[in-house]
Tab-separated table of C-alpha atoms and ligand atoms in Angstrom:
chain	number	residue	atom	x	y	z
H	5	MET	CA	2.739	-8.319	32.562
H	6	ASN	CA	-0.363	-10.368	33.322
H	7	VAL	CA	-3.937	-9.206	32.841
H	8	PHE	CA	-7.211	-10.416	34.306
H	9	VAL	CA	-10.318	-10.216	32.120
H	10	THR	CA	-13.651	-10.324	33.961
H	11	ARG	CA	-15.281	-12.466	31.255
H	12	LEU	CA	-14.590	-14.170	27.928
H	13	ILE	CA	-13.777	-11.675	25.186
H	14	PRO	CA	-13.292	-12.036	21.400
H	15	THR	CA	-10.081	-13.587	20.128
H	16	THR	CA	-9.054	-10.426	18.224
H	17	GLY	CA	-7.937	-8.728	21.430
H	18	LEU	CA	-6.761	-11.900	23.152
H	19	LYS	CA	-4.408	-12.756	20.293
H	20	LEU	CA	-2.890	-9.272	20.244
H	21	MET	CA	-2.083	-9.477	23.936
H	22	VAL	CA	-0.677	-13.007	23.773
H	23	ASP	CA	1.471	-12.057	20.764
H	24	ALA	CA	2.800	-9.129	22.795
H	25	GLY	CA	3.938	-11.558	25.501
H	26	ILE	CA	1.164	-10.744	27.962
H	27	VAL	CA	-0.288	-13.527	30.119
H	28	VAL	CA	-4.086	-13.352	29.920
H	29	ASN	CA	-6.401	-14.941	32.500
H	30	GLN	CA	-10.156	-14.846	31.893
H	31	TRP	CA	-13.093	-15.352	34.277
H	32	LYS	CA	-15.017	-18.228	32.729
H	33	GLU	CA	-18.100	-18.429	34.969
H	34	PRO	CA	-21.486	-17.247	33.612
H	35	TYR	CA	-21.921	-14.694	36.425
H	36	ASP	CA	-20.101	-11.520	37.505
H	37	VAL	CA	-16.965	-11.946	39.607
H	38	PRO	CA	-18.013	-11.308	43.235
H	39	ALA	CA	-16.496	-8.039	44.531
H	40	ASP	CA	-14.207	-9.647	47.145
H	41	GLU	CA	-12.982	-12.254	44.711
H	42	LEU	CA	-12.234	-9.615	42.095
H	43	ILE	CA	-9.971	-7.835	44.575
H	44	GLN	CA	-8.183	-11.064	45.499
H	45	ILE	CA	-7.676	-12.032	41.853
H	46	CYS	CA	-6.499	-8.547	40.818
H	47	LYS	CA	-3.899	-8.552	43.614
H	48	GLU	CA	-2.213	-11.287	41.569
H	49	HIS	CA	-2.394	-9.301	38.315
H	50	ASP	CA	-0.814	-6.164	36.849
H	51	ALA	CA	-3.789	-5.047	34.761
H	52	LEU	CA	-7.516	-5.513	34.382
H	53	ILE	CA	-9.952	-5.618	31.468
H	54	SER	CA	-13.399	-4.722	32.794
H	55	VAL	CA	-16.899	-4.132	31.393
H	56	GLY	CA	-19.794	-1.933	32.511
H	57	GLN	CA	-21.165	-4.633	34.825
H	58	ASP	CA	-18.028	-4.573	37.008
H	59	LYS	CA	-18.102	-2.230	39.983
H	60	ILE	CA	-14.761	-0.431	39.965
H	61	ASP	CA	-15.392	1.692	43.059
H	62	LYS	CA	-13.210	3.341	45.696
H	63	ASN	CA	-13.024	0.148	47.734
H	64	PHE	CA	-11.741	-1.869	44.762
H	65	LEU	CA	-9.321	0.818	43.586
H	66	THR	CA	-7.821	1.345	47.033
H	67	ALA	CA	-7.261	-2.394	47.423
H	68	CYS	CA	-5.821	-2.682	43.899
H	69	SER	CA	-3.888	0.576	43.594
H	70	HIS	CA	-0.963	-1.384	42.098
H	71	LEU	CA	-2.833	-1.895	38.789
H	72	LYS	CA	-0.912	-0.412	35.869
H	73	VAL	CA	-4.076	0.063	33.815
H	74	ILE	CA	-7.789	-0.702	33.776
H	75	ALA	CA	-8.992	-1.147	30.201
H	76	GLN	CA	-12.782	-1.022	30.070
H	77	MET	CA	-14.123	-2.930	27.064
H	78	ALA	CA	-16.967	-0.431	26.536
H	79	VAL	CA	-17.265	3.208	25.603
H	80	GLY	CA	-19.149	4.068	28.820
H	81	PHE	CA	-17.279	4.056	32.129
H	82	ASP	CA	-19.908	5.193	34.632
H	83	ASN	CA	-19.180	2.023	36.678
H	84	ILE	CA	-15.680	3.333	37.455
H	85	ASP	CA	-14.802	5.868	40.152
H	86	LEU	CA	-12.706	8.029	37.851
H	87	ILE	CA	-11.730	10.583	40.473
H	88	GLU	CA	-10.334	7.894	42.749
H	89	ALA	CA	-8.539	6.144	39.855
H	90	SER	CA	-6.901	9.431	38.845
H	91	LYS	CA	-5.867	10.121	42.446
H	92	LEU	CA	-4.225	6.696	42.554
H	93	ARG	CA	-2.687	7.344	39.107
H	94	ILE	CA	-4.375	4.369	37.499
H	95	PRO	CA	-5.004	5.082	33.808
H	96	ILE	CA	-8.491	4.104	32.676
H	97	GLY	CA	-9.091	3.208	29.037
H	98	ASN	CA	-12.271	2.718	26.998
H	99	THR	CA	-13.250	1.773	23.425
H	100	PRO	CA	-14.538	4.921	21.687
H	101	GLY	CA	-15.740	5.150	18.083
H	102	VAL	CA	-15.767	1.472	17.127
H	103	LEU	CA	-19.265	0.834	18.467
H	104	SER	CA	-20.968	4.013	17.230
H	105	ARG	CA	-22.447	2.522	14.065
H	106	ALA	CA	-23.700	-0.686	15.675
H	107	THR	CA	-25.295	1.200	18.567
H	108	ALA	CA	-26.954	3.748	16.274
H	109	ASP	CA	-28.264	0.808	14.203
H	110	VAL	CA	-30.082	-0.395	17.309
H	111	SER	CA	-31.530	3.085	17.993
H	112	PHE	CA	-32.751	3.223	14.392
H	113	MET	CA	-34.181	-0.302	14.581
H	114	LEU	CA	-35.983	0.486	17.843
H	115	MET	CA	-37.458	3.658	16.311
H	116	LEU	CA	-38.894	1.684	13.383
H	117	MET	CA	-40.061	-1.231	15.522
H	118	VAL	CA	-41.883	1.089	17.914
H	119	SER	CA	-43.418	3.141	15.105
H	120	ARG	CA	-45.009	-0.057	13.707
H	121	MET	CA	-45.487	-1.855	17.075
H	122	ALA	CA	-43.416	-4.751	15.733
H	123	THR	CA	-42.993	-6.934	18.818
H	124	PHE	CA	-46.657	-6.520	19.792
H	125	MET	CA	-47.700	-7.623	16.289
H	126	TYR	CA	-45.349	-10.587	16.461
H	127	ARG	CA	-46.839	-11.591	19.821
H	128	LYS	CA	-50.320	-11.388	18.280
H	129	ILE	CA	-49.365	-14.048	15.729
H	130	LEU	CA	-47.899	-16.264	18.453
H	131	ASP	CA	-51.151	-15.835	20.417
H	132	GLY	CA	-53.217	-16.952	17.388
H	133	LYS	CA	-54.721	-13.453	17.007
H	134	TRP	CA	-53.866	-12.815	13.348
H	135	GLY	CA	-57.490	-12.823	12.220
H	136	PHE	CA	-59.980	-10.714	10.263
H	137	TYR	CA	-58.454	-7.831	8.229
H	138	ASP	CA	-59.532	-4.530	9.747
H	139	PRO	CA	-58.208	-1.459	7.851
H	140	THR	CA	-58.480	0.641	11.001
H	141	ALA	CA	-56.436	-1.712	13.207
H	142	ASN	CA	-52.698	-2.313	13.683
H	143	LEU	CA	-51.869	1.246	12.632
H	144	GLY	CA	-48.432	2.644	13.320
H	145	VAL	CA	-47.008	6.095	12.630
H	146	GLU	CA	-44.755	7.138	9.734
H	147	LEU	CA	-41.361	8.767	10.098
H	148	TYR	CA	-40.930	10.594	6.779
H	149	GLY	CA	-40.157	14.287	7.238
H	150	LYS	CA	-40.635	14.091	11.016
H	151	THR	CA	-38.335	15.731	13.574
H	152	LEU	CA	-35.638	13.710	15.317
H	153	GLY	CA	-34.400	15.158	18.613
H	154	ILE	CA	-31.030	13.909	19.840
H	155	TYR	CA	-30.141	14.221	23.506
H	156	GLY	CA	-26.323	14.050	23.604
H	157	LEU	CA	-24.847	14.524	20.153
H	158	GLY	CA	-21.589	12.581	20.338
H	159	LYS	CA	-20.403	9.993	17.832
H	160	ILE	CA	-23.381	7.652	18.327
H	161	GLY	CA	-25.944	10.477	18.261
H	162	LEU	CA	-24.426	11.793	15.044
H	163	GLU	CA	-24.628	8.330	13.427
H	164	MET	CA	-28.312	8.086	14.381
H	165	ALA	CA	-28.971	11.603	13.035
H	166	GLN	CA	-27.280	10.705	9.729
H	167	LYS	CA	-29.315	7.509	9.314
H	168	CYS	CA	-32.615	9.278	10.047
H	169	SER	CA	-31.785	12.157	7.724
H	170	ASN	CA	-30.770	9.813	4.878
H	171	ALA	CA	-33.566	7.262	5.288
H	172	PHE	CA	-36.533	9.465	6.137
H	173	GLY	CA	-35.474	13.047	5.421
H	174	MET	CA	-36.003	13.762	9.111
H	175	ASN	CA	-35.220	17.242	10.441
H	176	ILE	CA	-32.574	17.067	13.147
H	177	ILE	CA	-32.574	19.052	16.363
H	178	TYR	CA	-30.332	18.302	19.328
H	179	HIS	CA	-29.480	19.289	22.861
H	180	ASN	CA	-25.902	18.990	23.994
H	181	ARG	CA	-23.395	20.686	26.263
H	182	ASN	CA	-22.012	22.487	23.193
H	183	PRO	CA	-23.331	23.122	19.672
H	184	SER	CA	-21.753	20.931	16.961
H	185	LEU	CA	-20.565	22.728	13.822
H	186	LEU	CA	-20.171	19.377	12.059
H	187	ALA	CA	-23.815	18.415	12.662
H	188	ASP	CA	-24.965	21.856	11.600
H	189	ARG	CA	-22.924	21.805	8.372
H	190	SER	CA	-23.451	18.186	7.349
H	191	LEU	CA	-27.070	17.694	8.402
H	192	GLY	CA	-28.475	21.174	9.004
H	193	ALA	CA	-28.987	20.038	12.602
H	194	LYS	CA	-30.149	22.758	14.982
H	195	PHE	CA	-28.989	23.138	18.566
H	196	VAL	CA	-32.044	23.737	20.802
H	197	SER	CA	-32.793	24.112	24.507
H	198	PHE	CA	-33.824	21.029	26.477
H	199	GLU	CA	-37.397	22.360	26.711
H	200	SER	CA	-37.533	22.845	22.974
H	201	LEU	CA	-36.132	19.342	22.377
H	202	LEU	CA	-38.978	17.925	24.474
H	203	GLY	CA	-41.676	19.967	22.786
H	204	ARG	CA	-40.572	19.615	19.160
H	205	SER	CA	-39.269	16.034	18.787
H	206	ASP	CA	-41.392	13.403	17.040
H	207	VAL	CA	-38.681	10.929	17.983
H	208	LEU	CA	-36.437	11.752	20.942
H	209	SER	CA	-33.321	9.582	21.052
H	210	VAL	CA	-30.971	9.542	24.055
H	211	HIS	CA	-27.216	9.178	23.384
H	212	SER	CA	-25.536	10.964	26.294
H	213	ALA	CA	-23.134	9.494	28.830
H	214	LEU	CA	-24.508	8.775	32.303
H	215	THR	CA	-23.279	11.558	34.588
H	216	GLU	CA	-24.610	13.409	37.638
H	217	GLU	CA	-26.145	15.873	35.170
H	218	THR	CA	-27.935	13.288	33.005
H	219	LYS	CA	-28.978	10.833	35.733
H	220	ASN	CA	-32.789	10.645	36.071
H	221	LYS	CA	-33.076	13.432	33.486
H	222	PHE	CA	-36.257	12.180	31.797
H	223	THR	CA	-39.038	12.326	34.383
H	224	LEU	CA	-42.837	12.481	34.182
H	225	GLU	CA	-42.598	16.260	33.952
H	226	CYS	CA	-40.406	15.902	30.830
H	227	PHE	CA	-42.673	13.301	29.233
H	228	SER	CA	-45.670	15.590	29.871
H	229	LYS	CA	-43.982	18.248	27.717
H	230	MET	CA	-43.516	15.867	24.772
H	231	LYS	CA	-45.983	15.378	21.902
H	232	PRO	CA	-48.617	12.684	22.504
H	233	THR	CA	-47.423	11.167	19.212
H	234	ALA	CA	-43.725	11.147	20.228
H	235	ILE	CA	-41.461	8.102	20.457
H	236	PHE	CA	-38.794	7.961	23.189
H	237	ILE	CA	-35.639	5.925	22.441
H	238	ASN	CA	-32.802	5.178	24.867
H	239	THR	CA	-29.731	3.131	23.889
H	240	ALA	CA	-27.361	4.959	26.276
H	241	ARG	CA	-27.975	4.118	29.951
H	242	GLY	CA	-31.184	3.095	31.725
H	243	SER	CA	-30.655	5.510	34.616
H	244	ILE	CA	-31.009	8.509	32.299
H	245	HIS	CA	-34.783	8.035	32.237
H	246	ASN	CA	-36.984	7.357	35.236
H	247	GLU	CA	-38.492	3.965	34.436
H	248	ARG	CA	-41.553	4.338	36.662
H	249	ASP	CA	-42.311	7.741	35.130
H	250	LEU	CA	-41.842	6.394	31.615
H	251	THR	CA	-44.269	3.559	32.358
H	252	GLU	CA	-46.816	6.068	33.657
H	253	ALA	CA	-46.301	8.352	30.646
H	254	LEU	CA	-46.963	5.435	28.282
H	255	ARG	CA	-49.917	4.154	30.284
H	256	SER	CA	-51.599	7.560	30.304
H	257	LYS	CA	-50.755	8.110	26.597
H	258	MET	CA	-48.640	11.189	27.324
H	259	ILE	CA	-46.326	9.854	24.582
H	260	TRP	CA	-46.919	7.352	21.749
H	261	GLY	CA	-44.251	4.777	22.496
H	262	ALA	CA	-40.765	3.860	23.665
H	263	GLY	CA	-37.828	1.753	22.527
H	264	LEU	CA	-35.198	0.817	25.094
H	265	ASP	CA	-31.932	-1.071	24.764
H	266	VAL	CA	-31.058	-0.071	28.322
H	267	THR	CA	-33.150	-0.379	31.474
H	268	ASN	CA	-32.871	0.364	35.165
H	269	PRO	CA	-32.047	-2.065	36.678
H	270	GLU	CA	-30.404	-4.427	34.214
H	271	PRO	CA	-31.335	-7.147	33.612
H	272	MET	CA	-35.012	-6.142	33.441
H	273	GLN	CA	-37.406	-8.477	35.275
H	274	ALA	CA	-39.557	-10.610	32.930
H	275	SER	CA	-42.632	-9.341	34.831
H	276	ASN	CA	-41.953	-5.668	34.004
H	277	PRO	CA	-45.210	-4.119	32.657
H	278	LEU	CA	-43.283	-2.272	29.927
H	279	LEU	CA	-42.658	-5.604	28.195
H	280	MET	CA	-46.367	-6.133	27.532
H	281	MET	CA	-47.196	-2.638	26.253
H	282	PRO	CA	-48.137	-2.513	22.542
H	283	ASN	CA	-46.047	0.551	21.694
H	284	VAL	CA	-42.929	-0.523	23.566
H	285	VAL	CA	-39.928	-2.504	22.361
H	286	ILE	CA	-37.230	-3.586	24.815
H	287	LEU	CA	-33.870	-5.149	23.969
H	288	PRO	CA	-31.313	-6.564	26.437
H	289	HIS	CA	-28.490	-3.989	25.998
H	290	ILE	CA	-27.240	-5.260	22.630
H	291	GLY	CA	-26.134	-1.922	21.115
H	292	SER	CA	-22.565	-3.041	20.451
H	293	ALA	CA	-23.361	-6.742	20.054
H	294	THR	CA	-22.137	-7.574	16.564
H	295	ILE	CA	-19.255	-9.902	15.758
H	296	GLU	CA	-17.352	-7.073	14.050
H	297	THR	CA	-17.899	-4.453	16.749
H	298	ARG	CA	-17.125	-6.692	19.728
H	299	GLY	CA	-13.945	-7.795	17.911
H	300	GLU	CA	-12.916	-4.144	17.499
H	301	MET	CA	-13.748	-3.358	21.122
H	302	SER	CA	-11.488	-6.191	22.263
H	303	ARG	CA	-8.756	-4.844	19.977
H	304	LEU	CA	-8.895	-1.365	21.529
H	305	ALA	CA	-8.887	-2.809	25.050
H	306	ALA	CA	-5.859	-4.952	24.119
H	307	GLU	CA	-4.050	-1.921	22.674
H	308	ASN	CA	-4.552	-0.120	25.978
H	309	ILE	CA	-3.101	-3.079	27.894
H	310	ILE	CA	-0.144	-3.473	25.518
H	311	ALA	CA	0.737	0.237	25.749
H	312	ALA	CA	0.693	0.066	29.560
H	313	SER	CA	2.864	-3.062	29.483
H	314	ARG	CA	5.438	-1.068	27.515
H	315	GLY	CA	5.273	1.825	29.951
H	316	ILE	CA	3.751	4.216	27.431
H	317	LYS	CA	0.596	6.316	27.651
H	318	ILE	CA	-2.466	4.265	26.722
H	319	PRO	CA	-4.076	5.331	23.411
H	320	TYR	CA	-7.754	5.379	24.503
H	321	LEU	CA	-7.449	7.207	27.785
H	322	VAL	CA	-10.371	8.718	29.709
H	323	ASN	CA	-8.516	10.213	32.696
H	324	PRO	CA	-5.432	12.145	31.444
H	325	SER	CA	-4.827	13.390	35.001
H	326	ALA	CA	-3.692	9.858	35.928
H	327	TYR	CA	-0.444	10.701	34.136
H	328	SER	CA	0.050	14.207	35.495
X	30	DGY	C1	-20.790	0.647	26.114
X	30	DGY	O1	-19.818	0.443	25.376
X	30	DGY	O2	-20.775	1.508	26.994
X	30	DGY	C2	-21.974	-0.222	25.903
X	30	DGY	O3	-23.058	0.171	26.650
X	30	DGY	C3	-21.615	-1.648	26.206
X	30	DGY	O4	-22.024	-2.478	25.178
């Protein structure tokens, strides 16, 4: 078995694969593998380790239908045409669970940074504007006892809810496909309608997967239904909110602020007006970017590859129908 990896990944996963007798070839350039080249390279390989930046569409899958497995080193897999992969019986794997804490840490950090306008204040110092003390200036908002609304209460959303409940005694409401008994029992979290989530949240944090249902979900109309003091956080996918509408909502003070670890498109242009707004904090999609978490993600991806090399069902499978 040989596997192609579309970029350099941590040694944890590499070592596991090499020890299992798998030949690993990594793309070493500091840019994405061009689509045509990816097809040509994969024709020479039995398996692929991809990330969210790789476009695994119908064209690629049809040309590379021989692949025994595609192990995505990410929890999200919206870059992969799952229906086509299943039709071609290519198992697709991901890395669930291991990045929940790190990603929720970033949501929590963004919430705090926005509430105290941290990057704007930092920029003020750099600009030589830390001057006369004015008790009415530089004022943020507090989070104690406020209401956190979670859109998409999976593992990451639950981690964020737990942190906010423990740290600030925040009340938790959420909107999901299904109510969560666990969240209700452990945190007293209440399942609410989408409208109610918009109207009641002091902080609204997005944690859903990107699907046809969630794409472009947060529009100007949604922001207009939120509190003028509300903070919008998105660490899931940039296409879940409409960036132009969010900019307008912030400009017209429909909402207090926003913290984004994901943008649309990525990377965000340095000239984007959101970057200069006082109540906005933007990060370059670093939710899972810790040494520990990236090591674990590479381990799960390697376990998927090793299972496929042994002809057994991969452990972190997102399309069970590939085996039916
Ligand atoms: C994921 O795992 O989907 C993240 O967005 C990548 O870091």
